[in-house]
PDB file of C-alpha atoms in Angstrom:
ATOM      1  CA  MET A   1     170.189 -16.931  23.866  1.00 75.00           C
ATOM      2  CA  ALA A   2     171.303 -14.285  21.388  1.00 79.00           C
ATOM      3  CA  GLN A   3     173.893 -11.722  22.436  1.00 79.00           C
ATOM      4  CA  ASN A   4     172.225  -8.608  23.853  1.00 77.00           C
ATOM      5  CA  ILE A   5     174.837  -6.139  22.625  1.00 75.00           C
ATOM      6  CA  TYR A   6     172.360  -3.254  22.404  1.00 79.00           C
ATOM      7  CA  ASP A   7     172.154  -3.094  26.194  1.00 76.00           C
ATOM      8  CA  ASN A   8     175.922  -2.609  26.365  1.00 80.00           C
ATOM      9  CA  PRO A   9     176.231   1.107  27.324  1.00 79.00           C
ATOM     10  CA  GLU A  10     179.190   1.750  24.995  1.00 81.00           C
ATOM     11  CA  PHE A  11     177.514   0.069  22.036  1.00 76.00           C
ATOM     12  CA  PHE A  12     174.144   1.684  22.686  1.00 76.00           C
ATOM     13  CA  ALA A  13     175.670   5.151  22.862  1.00 80.00           C
ATOM     14  CA  GLY A  14     177.448   4.668  19.544  1.00 78.00           C
ATOM     15  CA  TYR A  15     174.448   3.117  17.822  1.00 79.00           C
ATOM     16  CA  SER A  16     172.148   5.866  19.060  1.00 83.00           C
ATOM     17  CA  GLY A  17     174.251   8.396  17.164  1.00 81.00           C
ATOM     18  CA  LEU A  18     173.778   6.767  13.755  1.00 81.00           C
ATOM     19  CA  ASN A  19     171.733   8.679  11.216  1.00 81.00           C
ATOM     20  CA  ARG A  20     169.158   5.896  11.070  1.00 86.00           C
ATOM     21  CA  SER A  21     168.837   5.977  14.857  1.00 80.00           C
ATOM     22  CA  VAL A  22     168.390   9.740  14.970  1.00 83.00           C
ATOM     23  CA  ARG A  23     166.109  10.136  11.934  1.00 88.00           C
ATOM     24  CA  GLY A  24     164.326   6.780  11.918  1.00 87.00           C
ATOM     25  CA  LEU A  25     163.205   5.446   8.545  1.00 95.00           C
ATOM     26  CA  ALA A  26     164.150   8.717   6.850  1.00 90.00           C
ATOM     27  CA  GLY A  27     167.755   8.081   7.875  1.00 90.00           C
ATOM     28  CA  ALA A  28     167.879   4.584   6.340  1.00 93.00           C
ATOM     29  CA  PRO A  29     168.961   4.914   2.697  1.00 93.00           C
ATOM     30  CA  GLU A  30     167.534   1.486   1.830  1.00 96.00           C
ATOM     31  CA  TRP A  31     164.072   2.355   3.151  1.00 97.00           C
ATOM     32  CA  PRO A  32     162.535   3.436  -0.210  1.00 96.00           C
ATOM     33  CA  SER A  33     163.501   0.039  -1.651  1.00 97.00           C
ATOM     34  CA  VAL A  34     162.175  -1.793   1.407  1.00 98.00           C
ATOM     35  CA  ARG A  35     158.919   0.139   1.373  1.00 98.00           C
ATOM     36  CA  ALA A  36     158.350  -0.879  -2.250  1.00 98.00           C
ATOM     37  CA  LEU A  37     158.317  -4.545  -1.145  1.00 98.00           C
ATOM     38  CA  LEU A  38     155.616  -4.090   1.473  1.00 98.00           C
ATOM     39  CA  PRO A  39     151.943  -4.707   0.786  1.00 98.00           C
ATOM     40  CA  SER A  40     149.278  -2.301   1.950  1.00 98.00           C
ATOM     41  CA  LEU A  41     149.160  -2.481   5.744  1.00 98.00           C
ATOM     42  CA  ALA A  42     145.644  -1.064   6.121  1.00 98.00           C
ATOM     43  CA  GLY A  43     143.669  -3.332   8.424  1.00 98.00           C
ATOM     44  CA  LYS A  44     146.541  -5.837   8.674  1.00 98.00           C
ATOM     45  CA  ARG A  45     148.060  -7.527  11.708  1.00 98.00           C
ATOM     46  CA  VAL A  46     151.812  -6.970  11.674  1.00 98.00           C
ATOM     47  CA  VAL A  47     154.705  -8.451  13.646  1.00 98.00           C
ATOM     48  CA  ASP A  48     158.035  -6.590  13.777  1.00 98.00           C
ATOM     49  CA  LEU A  49     161.017  -8.748  14.728  1.00 98.00           C
ATOM     50  CA  GLY A  50     163.910  -6.778  16.162  1.00 97.00           C
ATOM     51  CA  CYS A  51     161.979  -3.522  16.304  1.00 97.00           C
ATOM     52  CA  GLY A  52     164.755  -1.337  17.698  1.00 95.00           C
ATOM     53  CA  PHE A  53     163.485   2.158  18.461  1.00 95.00           C
ATOM     54  CA  GLY A  54     160.083   1.353  16.955  1.00 97.00           C
ATOM     55  CA  ALA A  55     160.287   3.480  13.785  1.00 97.00           C
ATOM     56  CA  PHE A  56     158.710   0.836  11.564  1.00 98.00           C
ATOM     57  CA  ALA A  57     156.051  -0.065  14.136  1.00 98.00           C
ATOM     58  CA  ARG A  58     154.956   3.568  14.293  1.00 98.00           C
ATOM     59  CA  TRP A  59     154.980   3.855  10.506  1.00 98.00           C
ATOM     60  CA  ALA A  60     152.861   0.695  10.198  1.00 98.00           C
ATOM     61  CA  ALA A  61     150.326   2.194  12.583  1.00 98.00           C
ATOM     62  CA  GLU A  62     150.255   5.362  10.485  1.00 98.00           C
ATOM     63  CA  GLN A  63     149.508   3.207   7.436  1.00 98.00           C
ATOM     64  CA  GLY A  64     146.390   1.886   9.121  1.00 98.00           C
ATOM     65  CA  ALA A  65     147.589  -1.445  10.496  1.00 98.00           C
ATOM     66  CA  ALA A  66     144.982  -2.924  12.835  1.00 98.00           C
ATOM     67  CA  GLU A  67     147.644  -4.251  15.200  1.00 98.00           C
ATOM     68  CA  VAL A  68     151.435  -4.122  15.393  1.00 98.00           C
ATOM     69  CA  VAL A  69     153.243  -6.487  17.755  1.00 98.00           C
ATOM     70  CA  ALA A  70     156.909  -5.500  17.981  1.00 98.00           C
ATOM     71  CA  PHE A  71     159.676  -7.472  19.687  1.00 98.00           C
ATOM     72  CA  ASP A  72     163.239  -6.695  20.665  1.00 96.00           C
ATOM     73  CA  LEU A  73     165.785  -8.239  23.016  1.00 95.00           C
ATOM     74  CA  SER A  74     167.159  -4.911  24.227  1.00 93.00           C
ATOM     75  CA  GLU A  75     165.536  -3.155  27.161  1.00 94.00           C
ATOM     76  CA  ASN A  76     167.232   0.058  26.034  1.00 92.00           C
ATOM     77  CA  MET A  77     165.619  -0.182  22.612  1.00 91.00           C
ATOM     78  CA  LEU A  78     162.202  -1.021  24.013  1.00 97.00           C
ATOM     79  CA  ALA A  79     162.275   1.815  26.552  1.00 95.00           C
ATOM     80  CA  ARG A  80     162.861   4.398  23.852  1.00 95.00           C
ATOM     81  CA  ALA A  81     160.360   2.753  21.493  1.00 97.00           C
ATOM     82  CA  ARG A  82     157.630   2.875  24.119  1.00 97.00           C
ATOM     83  CA  ALA A  83     158.452   6.472  25.016  1.00 97.00           C
ATOM     84  CA  GLU A  84     158.161   7.574  21.382  1.00 96.00           C
ATOM     85  CA  THR A  85     155.018   5.624  20.488  1.00 97.00           C
ATOM     86  CA  ALA A  86     151.526   6.935  21.099  1.00 97.00           C
ATOM     87  CA  ALA A  87     149.557   4.663  18.735  1.00 97.00           C
ATOM     88  CA  GLU A  88     147.283   2.352  20.731  1.00 97.00           C
ATOM     89  CA  GLN A  89     147.500  -0.476  18.185  1.00 98.00           C
ATOM     90  CA  VAL A  90     151.264  -0.887  18.768  1.00 98.00           C
ATOM     91  CA  ARG A  91     152.383  -3.308  21.494  1.00 98.00           C
ATOM     92  CA  TYR A  92     156.014  -3.913  22.409  1.00 98.00           C
ATOM     93  CA  GLY A  93     157.454  -7.029  23.998  1.00 97.00           C
ATOM     94  CA  ARG A  94     160.857  -8.381  24.923  1.00 97.00           C
ATOM     95  CA  ALA A  95     161.853 -11.541  23.063  1.00 97.00           C
ATOM     96  CA  ASP A  96     164.949 -13.459  22.005  1.00 96.00           C
ATOM     97  CA  LEU A  97     164.611 -14.345  18.312  1.00 97.00           C
ATOM     98  CA  GLU A  98     166.569 -17.543  18.973  1.00 96.00           C
ATOM     99  CA  ALA A  99     163.686 -18.822  21.110  1.00 96.00           C
ATOM    100  CA  LEU A 100     160.793 -16.822  19.689  1.00 97.00           C
ATOM    101  CA  VAL A 101     157.296 -18.274  20.067  1.00 97.00           C
ATOM    102  CA  LEU A 102     154.469 -16.782  17.997  1.00 98.00           C
ATOM    103  CA  PRO A 103     150.804 -17.726  17.720  1.00 98.00           C
ATOM    104  CA  GLU A 104     149.956 -19.670  14.580  1.00 98.00           C
ATOM    105  CA  ALA A 105     148.204 -17.976  11.646  1.00 98.00           C
ATOM    106  CA  ALA A 106     148.005 -14.725  13.609  1.00 98.00           C
ATOM    107  CA  PHE A 107     149.651 -12.176  11.303  1.00 98.00           C
ATOM    108  CA  ASP A 108     149.336 -10.864   7.772  1.00 98.00           C
ATOM    109  CA  VAL A 109     152.780  -9.277   7.554  1.00 98.00           C
ATOM    110  CA  ALA A 110     156.097 -10.084   9.249  1.00 98.00           C
ATOM    111  CA  TYR A 111     158.879  -7.512   9.053  1.00 98.00           C
ATOM    112  CA  SER A 112     162.466  -7.357  10.240  1.00 98.00           C
ATOM    113  CA  ALA A 113     165.229  -4.820   9.646  1.00 97.00           C
ATOM    114  CA  LEU A 114     168.868  -5.752  10.198  1.00 96.00           C
ATOM    115  CA  ALA A 115     168.189  -8.273  12.941  1.00 96.00           C
ATOM    116  CA  PHE A 116     168.269 -11.768  11.432  1.00 98.00           C
ATOM    117  CA  HIS A 117     172.059 -11.787  11.029  1.00 96.00           C
ATOM    118  CA  TYR A 118     172.283 -11.867  14.830  1.00 95.00           C
ATOM    119  CA  VAL A 119     170.353 -15.170  14.864  1.00 97.00           C
ATOM    120  CA  GLU A 120     172.268 -18.452  14.835  1.00 97.00           C
ATOM    121  CA  ASP A 121     169.339 -20.822  14.186  1.00 98.00           C
ATOM    122  CA  PHE A 122     167.847 -19.105  11.165  1.00 98.00           C
ATOM    123  CA  GLY A 123     165.959 -22.234  10.105  1.00 98.00           C
ATOM    124  CA  ARG A 124     164.034 -22.435  13.359  1.00 98.00           C
ATOM    125  CA  LEU A 125     163.134 -18.772  13.195  1.00 98.00           C
ATOM    126  CA  MET A 126     161.880 -18.989   9.607  1.00 98.00           C
ATOM    127  CA  ALA A 127     159.718 -22.000  10.437  1.00 98.00           C
ATOM    128  CA  THR A 128     158.254 -20.053  13.365  1.00 98.00           C
ATOM    129  CA  VAL A 129     157.561 -16.977  11.259  1.00 98.00           C
ATOM    130  CA  ARG A 130     156.010 -18.999   8.444  1.00 98.00           C
ATOM    131  CA  ALA A 131     153.643 -20.740  10.857  1.00 98.00           C
ATOM    132  CA  SER A 132     152.644 -17.379  12.355  1.00 98.00           C
ATOM    133  CA  LEU A 133     151.495 -16.005   8.996  1.00 98.00           C
ATOM    134  CA  ARG A 134     148.067 -16.499   7.564  1.00 98.00           C
ATOM    135  CA  PRO A 135     147.771 -17.913   4.014  1.00 98.00           C
ATOM    136  CA  GLY A 136     148.762 -15.095   1.665  1.00 98.00           C
ATOM    137  CA  GLY A 137     150.907 -13.515   4.371  1.00 98.00           C
ATOM    138  CA  VAL A 138     154.128 -11.693   3.578  1.00 98.00           C
ATOM    139  CA  LEU A 139     157.607 -11.615   5.117  1.00 98.00           C
ATOM    140  CA  VAL A 140     159.866  -8.667   4.287  1.00 98.00           C
ATOM    141  CA  PHE A 141     163.300  -8.469   5.855  1.00 98.00           C
ATOM    142  CA  THR A 142     166.725  -6.921   5.496  1.00 98.00           C
ATOM    143  CA  ILE A 143     170.066  -8.241   6.686  1.00 98.00           C
ATOM    144  CA  GLU A 144     173.674  -7.323   6.201  1.00 96.00           C
ATOM    145  CA  HIS A 145     174.726  -8.733   2.842  1.00 97.00           C
ATOM    146  CA  PRO A 146     176.828 -11.901   3.159  1.00 97.00           C
ATOM    147  CA  ILE A 147     179.654 -10.218   1.236  1.00 96.00           C
ATOM    148  CA  TYR A 148     179.641  -7.444   3.833  1.00 93.00           C
ATOM    149  CA  MET A 149     179.638  -9.844   6.768  1.00 92.00           C
ATOM    150  CA  ALA A 150     181.905 -12.686   5.624  1.00 95.00           C
ATOM    151  CA  PRO A 151     185.425 -11.201   5.844  1.00 93.00           C
ATOM    152  CA  ALA A 152     187.534 -11.854   8.906  1.00 86.00           C
ATOM    153  CA  GLU A 153     188.462  -8.165   8.942  1.00 87.00           C
ATOM    154  CA  PRO A 154     185.679  -6.244   7.186  1.00 89.00           C
ATOM    155  CA  GLY A 155     186.654  -2.797   6.039  1.00 90.00           C
ATOM    156  CA  TRP A 156     187.788  -0.981   2.924  1.00 92.00           C
ATOM    157  CA  GLN A 157     191.361  -1.565   1.788  1.00 92.00           C
ATOM    158  CA  THR A 158     193.459   0.479  -0.619  1.00 92.00           C
ATOM    159  CA  ALA A 159     194.613  -1.357  -3.751  1.00 90.00           C
ATOM    160  CA  ALA A 160     197.983  -0.730  -5.413  1.00 92.00           C
ATOM    161  CA  ASP A 161     196.360   1.649  -7.892  1.00 93.00           C
ATOM    162  CA  GLY A 162     194.728   3.641  -5.113  1.00 90.00           C
ATOM    163  CA  ARG A 163     191.222   2.217  -5.496  1.00 89.00           C
ATOM    164  CA  GLN A 164     189.188   1.362  -2.411  1.00 89.00           C
ATOM    165  CA  VAL A 165     188.312  -2.344  -2.503  1.00 91.00           C
ATOM    166  CA  TRP A 166     186.324  -4.618  -0.222  1.00 93.00           C
ATOM    167  CA  PRO A 167     188.190  -7.742   0.934  1.00 92.00           C
ATOM    168  CA  LEU A 168     186.311 -11.015   0.634  1.00 93.00           C
ATOM    169  CA  ASP A 169     187.542 -14.102   2.432  1.00 94.00           C
ATOM    170  CA  GLY A 170     185.809 -16.895   4.279  1.00 95.00           C
ATOM    171  CA  TYR A 171     182.618 -16.547   2.258  1.00 97.00           C
ATOM    172  CA  GLY A 172     182.019 -20.302   2.195  1.00 96.00           C
ATOM    173  CA  ARG A 173     182.835 -20.669   5.896  1.00 97.00           C
ATOM    174  CA  GLU A 174     179.466 -20.025   7.451  1.00 98.00           C
ATOM    175  CA  GLY A 175     178.810 -19.334  11.099  1.00 96.00           C
ATOM    176  CA  ARG A 176     179.862 -17.038  13.890  1.00 95.00           C
ATOM    177  CA  ARG A 177     181.643 -13.775  13.221  1.00 94.00           C
ATOM    178  CA  GLU A 178     182.967 -11.369  15.837  1.00 91.00           C
ATOM    179  CA  THR A 179     183.569  -7.751  14.916  1.00 87.00           C
ATOM    180  CA  ASN A 180     184.442  -4.595  16.805  1.00 82.00           C
ATOM    181  CA  TRP A 181     181.741  -2.022  16.072  1.00 75.00           C
ATOM    182  CA  PHE A 182     181.062   0.526  18.820  1.00 77.00           C
ATOM    183  CA  ALA A 183     182.110  -2.251  21.235  1.00 77.00           C
ATOM    184  CA  ASP A 184     184.407  -5.253  21.054  1.00 77.00           C
ATOM    185  CA  GLY A 185     183.112  -8.745  20.360  1.00 80.00           C
ATOM    186  CA  VAL A 186     179.858  -8.031  18.501  1.00 87.00           C
ATOM    187  CA  VAL A 187     178.557 -11.456  17.416  1.00 93.00           C
ATOM    188  CA  LYS A 188     176.843 -12.068  14.066  1.00 94.00           C
ATOM    189  CA  TYR A 189     176.210 -15.184  11.969  1.00 97.00           C
ATOM    190  CA  HIS A 190     177.313 -15.326   8.356  1.00 97.00           C
ATOM    191  CA  ARG A 191     175.297 -17.375   5.875  1.00 98.00           C
ATOM    192  CA  THR A 192     175.811 -17.485   2.135  1.00 98.00           C
ATOM    193  CA  LEU A 193     173.151 -16.049  -0.117  1.00 98.00           C
ATOM    194  CA  GLY A 194     172.237 -19.584  -1.185  1.00 98.00           C
ATOM    195  CA  THR A 195     171.807 -20.780   2.400  1.00 98.00           C
ATOM    196  CA  THR A 196     169.589 -17.822   3.256  1.00 98.00           C
ATOM    197  CA  LEU A 197     167.283 -18.318   0.271  1.00 98.00           C
ATOM    198  CA  ASN A 198     167.189 -22.111   0.496  1.00 98.00           C
ATOM    199  CA  THR A 199     166.268 -21.890   4.183  1.00 98.00           C
ATOM    200  CA  LEU A 200     163.252 -19.798   3.215  1.00 98.00           C
ATOM    201  CA  ILE A 201     162.258 -22.299   0.540  1.00 98.00           C
ATOM    202  CA  ARG A 202     162.586 -25.256   2.908  1.00 98.00           C
ATOM    203  CA  SER A 203     160.463 -23.381   5.456  1.00 98.00           C
ATOM    204  CA  GLY A 204     157.618 -23.187   2.948  1.00 98.00           C
ATOM    205  CA  PHE A 205     158.021 -19.654   1.645  1.00 98.00           C
ATOM    206  CA  SER A 206     157.756 -18.560  -1.962  1.00 98.00           C
ATOM    207  CA  ILE A 207     160.459 -15.991  -2.713  1.00 98.00           C
ATOM    208  CA  SER A 208     159.128 -13.081  -4.734  1.00 98.00           C
ATOM    209  CA  HIS A 209     161.940 -10.510  -4.582  1.00 98.00           C
ATOM    210  CA  VAL A 210     165.653 -10.441  -3.752  1.00 98.00           C
ATOM    211  CA  GLU A 211     167.652  -7.224  -3.901  1.00 98.00           C
ATOM    212  CA  GLU A 212     171.349  -6.724  -3.284  1.00 97.00           C
ATOM    213  CA  TRP A 213     170.890  -3.126  -2.304  1.00 96.00           C
ATOM    214  CA  ARG A 214     173.017  -0.286  -3.578  1.00 93.00           C
ATOM    215  CA  PRO A 215     172.307   3.450  -3.444  1.00 93.00           C
ATOM    216  CA  SER A 216     170.786   5.042  -6.513  1.00 92.00           C
ATOM    217  CA  ASP A 217     172.665   7.636  -8.544  1.00 92.00           C
ATOM    218  CA  ALA A 218     170.349  10.267  -7.093  1.00 94.00           C
ATOM    219  CA  GLN A 219     171.170   9.177  -3.550  1.00 92.00           C
ATOM    220  CA  VAL A 220     174.900   9.298  -4.239  1.00 93.00           C
ATOM    221  CA  ALA A 221     174.527  12.757  -5.775  1.00 93.00           C
ATOM    222  CA  ALA A 222     172.653  13.928  -2.686  1.00 92.00           C
ATOM    223  CA  VAL A 223     174.928  12.187  -0.187  1.00 89.00           C
ATOM    224  CA  PRO A 224     178.435  11.646  -1.646  1.00 91.00           C
ATOM    225  CA  ASP A 225     179.377   9.507   1.372  1.00 87.00           C
ATOM    226  CA  TYR A 226     177.159   6.790  -0.113  1.00 88.00           C
ATOM    227  CA  ALA A 227     179.452   6.431  -3.156  1.00 88.00           C
ATOM    228  CA  PRO A 228     181.555   3.520  -1.783  1.00 86.00           C
ATOM    229  CA  GLU A 229     178.385   1.467  -1.249  1.00 87.00           C
ATOM    230  CA  VAL A 230     178.110   1.113  -5.038  1.00 90.00           C
ATOM    231  CA  GLU A 231     181.253  -1.032  -5.029  1.00 90.00           C
ATOM    232  CA  ARG A 232     179.747  -3.845  -2.967  1.00 91.00           C
ATOM    233  CA  PRO A 233     176.259  -4.557  -1.651  1.00 93.00           C
ATOM    234  CA  MET A 234     175.849  -3.662   2.008  1.00 92.00           C
ATOM    235  CA  PHE A 235     172.304  -4.960   2.507  1.00 96.00           C
ATOM    236  CA  LEU A 236     170.217  -7.874   1.284  1.00 98.00           C
ATOM    237  CA  LEU A 237     166.485  -7.175   0.919  1.00 98.00           C
ATOM    238  CA  VAL A 238     164.051 -10.095   0.619  1.00 98.00           C
ATOM    239  CA  ARG A 239     160.308 -10.500   0.210  1.00 98.00           C
ATOM    240  CA  ALA A 240     158.920 -14.000   0.727  1.00 98.00           C
ATOM    241  CA  ASP A 241     155.250 -15.026   0.642  1.00 98.00           C
ATOM    242  CA  ARG A 242     153.361 -17.690   2.538  1.00 98.00           C
ATOM    243  CA  PRO A 243     151.232 -19.571  -0.041  1.00 96.00           C
TER     244      PRO A 243
END
């Protein structure tokens, strides 16, 4: 079973204060790039894996999705998602992505934001998702970029000339990582970019877009705090299609 860190009171309190938690999709700087990868959702059946507070599920309903089935492991997340969702076509359920079972050929679009890096058996999950999509179905997901996740002690360091640099060690050593973020011992699973993409290919997906996300010049001008994100990719955005 995956670690349920979001039901840790200390972690949940810290996470709830993030801009993306407070403002939803509008507070996620990568959202415009993610949205560009999504097909029209009108009349589509959508599954949201790791739905969090339900921002995407609500947006999908607003776009005319016929049904949105959204899963999360955290009871805290699901409670808030349900409280903030009025759309009748959105259904929430509790599920561990490590053991997820989905009906076959049931969905047109699968979506996940910043959840797959908590999953150890990525291959099993991708096989499950692929089988759940109808022919022509689409998977769009984001994860922490492997460069962001790999270091033993992630965090900016100051070089001799005063520049802020991102340390990179252990990139080829895949597997479990433990970091202290809002709470001690947060568990994630590092995979190289090649492993991530090849797992999709082996699962029967056709990869149509890969983006190592960085903020645009306009975003940096509007929010100067985004400037360091230009120096190394923080997120990996992927669209993969089921032939």
